[in-house]
Amino acid sequence: CDTAVTCTMNVASGARECGECPIGLQQVPDSALSSGWRCGEVDGCAEEPCWSSGDFFRPCMDVLAPGTGRVCGECPAGFAAGADGLGCVDVDECAQTTNGGCWVSPEDPTVLAKSANELVRTALSARLMKYR
């Protein structure tokens, strides 16, 4: 039997009986033991992986025995944790109060800035011409 389990002898049959693996461990094949198995770590990430979508994923960290399950890392940039606490949802940055740093107008801000500068220069030139 694996050292993590209780081994008892069945008096009637004379056979050795191995107990259950502790929480966080599971039976995995092992031909070196007479039972044919040993207790191995349950991979919480393999059992229930964290969220992923295309090239985006949420890192998964297995909880080691005697714990069980997994812990999901942060969602990638541009995503936020979903209501279930496990998934990630795309963040609409333009819907945020700061407009996600986007320009308020659909027009290119550099074009508008150039236009504003040209208007100021034209107004100043007209004023200067008036006083010559």
Coordinates of N, CA, C and O in Angstrom, one line a residue, residues 62-112:
D62 N -2.7 24.9 -9.2 CA -3.3 23.8 -8.4 C -3.1 24.0 -6.9 O -2.1 24.5 -6.5
V63 N -4.1 23.7 -6.2 CA -4.0 23.7 -4.7 C -3.5 22.3 -4.3 O -4.0 21.3 -4.6
L64 N -2.3 22.3 -3.6 CA -1.7 21.1 -3.2 C -2.4 20.4 -2.1 O -3.0 21.1 -1.3
A65 N -2.3 19.1 -2.0 CA -2.9 18.3 -0.9 C -2.3 18.8 0.4 O -1.1 19.2 0.5
P66 N -3.0 18.8 1.5 CA -4.4 18.2 1.6 C -5.5 19.1 1.1 O -6.7 18.7 1.3
G67 N -5.2 20.2 0.5 CA -6.3 21.0 -0.1 C -6.8 20.4 -1.4 O -6.2 19.4 -1.9
T68 N -7.8 20.9 -2.0 CA -8.3 20.4 -3.3 C -8.7 21.6 -4.2 O -8.8 22.7 -3.7
G69 N -8.8 21.4 -5.4 CA -9.2 22.4 -6.4 C -8.1 23.2 -7.0 O -6.9 22.7 -7.1
R70 N -8.4 24.4 -7.4 CA -7.4 25.2 -8.1 C -7.7 26.7 -7.8 O -8.8 27.0 -7.3
V71 N -6.8 27.6 -8.0 CA -7.0 29.0 -7.8 C -6.7 29.6 -9.2 O -5.7 29.4 -9.8
C72 N -7.6 30.5 -9.6 CA -7.4 31.2 -10.9 C -6.7 32.5 -10.7 O -7.1 33.2 -9.8
G73 N -5.8 32.8 -11.5 CA -5.1 34.1 -11.5 C -5.9 35.2 -12.0 O -7.1 35.1 -12.3
E74 N -5.3 36.4 -12.2 CA -5.9 37.5 -12.7 C -6.3 37.4 -14.2 O -5.7 36.6 -15.0
C75 N -7.4 38.0 -14.6 CA -7.8 38.0 -16.0 C -6.8 38.9 -16.8 O -6.2 39.8 -16.2
P76 N -6.6 38.6 -18.1 CA -5.6 39.4 -18.8 C -6.1 40.9 -19.0 O -7.3 41.1 -18.8
A77 N -5.2 41.8 -19.4 CA -5.6 43.2 -19.6 C -6.7 43.3 -20.6 O -6.8 42.6 -21.6
G78 N -7.7 44.1 -20.3 CA -8.8 44.3 -21.1 C -10.0 43.4 -20.8 O -11.1 43.5 -21.4
F79 N -9.8 42.5 -19.7 CA -10.8 41.6 -19.3 C -11.0 41.8 -17.8 O -10.1 42.2 -17.1
A80 N -12.2 41.5 -17.3 CA -12.5 41.5 -15.8 C -13.1 40.2 -15.4 O -13.7 39.5 -16.2
A81 N -13.0 39.9 -14.1 CA -13.6 38.7 -13.6 C -15.1 38.7 -13.8 O -15.7 39.7 -13.6
G82 N -15.6 37.5 -14.3 CA -17.0 37.4 -14.5 C -17.8 37.2 -13.2 O -17.2 37.1 -12.1
A83 N -19.1 37.3 -13.3 CA -19.9 37.2 -12.1 C -19.7 35.9 -11.3 O -19.9 35.8 -10.1
D84 N -19.3 34.8 -12.1 CA -19.1 33.5 -11.4 C -17.7 33.5 -10.7 O -17.5 32.5 -9.9
G85 N -16.9 34.5 -10.8 CA -15.6 34.5 -10.2 C -14.6 33.7 -10.9 O -13.4 33.7 -10.5
L86 N -15.0 32.9 -11.9 CA -14.0 32.1 -12.6 C -13.7 32.5 -14.0 O -12.6 32.5 -14.4
G87 N -14.7 32.9 -14.7 CA -14.5 33.4 -16.1 C -14.1 34.8 -16.2 O -14.0 35.5 -15.2
C88 N -13.8 35.2 -17.4 CA -13.4 36.6 -17.7 C -14.3 37.2 -18.7 O -14.7 36.5 -19.6
V89 N -14.6 38.5 -18.6 CA -15.5 39.1 -19.6 C -14.7 40.3 -20.2 O -14.0 41.0 -19.5
D90 N -15.0 40.5 -21.4 CA -14.3 41.7 -22.1 C -14.8 43.0 -21.5 O -16.0 43.2 -21.3
V91 N -13.9 43.9 -21.2 CA -14.3 45.2 -20.7 C -14.4 46.2 -21.8 O -13.6 46.3 -22.7
D92 N -15.6 46.9 -21.8 CA -15.8 47.9 -22.8 C -15.3 49.2 -22.3 O -15.9 49.9 -21.6
E93 N -14.0 49.5 -22.6 CA -13.3 50.6 -22.1 C -14.0 51.9 -22.5 O -14.0 52.9 -21.7
C94 N -14.6 52.0 -23.6 CA -15.3 53.2 -24.1 C -16.6 53.5 -23.3 O -17.0 54.6 -23.3
A95 N -17.1 52.5 -22.6 CA -18.3 52.7 -21.9 C -18.0 53.2 -20.4 O -18.9 53.6 -19.7
Q96 N -16.7 53.2 -20.1 CA -16.3 53.7 -18.8 C -16.5 55.2 -18.7 O -16.5 55.9 -19.7
T97 N -16.6 55.8 -17.5 CA -16.8 57.2 -17.3 C -15.7 58.1 -17.9 O -15.9 59.2 -18.4
T98 N -14.5 57.5 -18.0 CA -13.4 58.3 -18.6 C -13.3 58.0 -20.1 O -12.3 58.5 -20.7
N99 N -14.2 57.3 -20.6 CA -14.3 57.0 -22.0 C -13.0 56.2 -22.4 O -12.6 56.1 -23.6
G100 N -12.4 55.5 -21.4 CA -11.2 54.7 -21.7 C -10.1 55.4 -22.3 O -9.2 54.8 -22.9
G101 N -10.0 56.7 -22.2 CA -9.0 57.5 -22.7 C -9.2 57.8 -24.2 O -8.3 58.3 -24.9
C102 N -10.4 57.4 -24.7 CA -10.7 57.6 -26.1 C -11.1 59.0 -26.4 O -11.6 59.7 -25.5
W103 N -10.9 59.5 -27.6 CA -11.3 60.8 -28.0 C -12.8 60.9 -28.0 O -13.4 59.9 -28.5
V104 N -13.4 61.9 -27.5 CA -14.8 62.1 -27.5 C -15.5 62.1 -28.8 O -16.5 61.5 -29.1
S105 N -14.8 62.7 -29.8 CA -15.4 62.9 -31.1 C -14.8 61.7 -32.0 O -13.7 61.2 -31.8
P106 N -15.6 61.3 -33.0 CA -15.1 60.2 -33.8 C -14.0 60.7 -34.8 O -13.3 60.0 -35.4
E107 N -13.8 62.0 -34.8 CA -12.8 62.6 -35.6 C -11.4 62.4 -35.0 O -11.3 62.3 -33.8
D108 N -10.4 62.5 -35.8 CA -9.0 62.3 -35.3 C -8.6 63.6 -34.5 O -8.6 64.7 -35.0
P109 N -8.2 63.4 -33.2 CA -7.9 64.6 -32.4 C -6.7 65.3 -32.9 O -6.6 66.6 -32.7
T110 N -5.8 64.7 -33.6 CA -4.6 65.4 -34.1 C -5.0 66.3 -35.2 O -4.5 67.4 -35.3
V111 N -6.0 65.9 -36.0 CA -6.5 66.8 -37.1 C -7.2 68.0 -36.5 O -7.0 69.2 -36.9
L112 N -8.0 67.8 -35.4 CA -8.7 68.9 -34.8 C -7.7 69.8 -34.1 O -7.9 71.1 -34.2

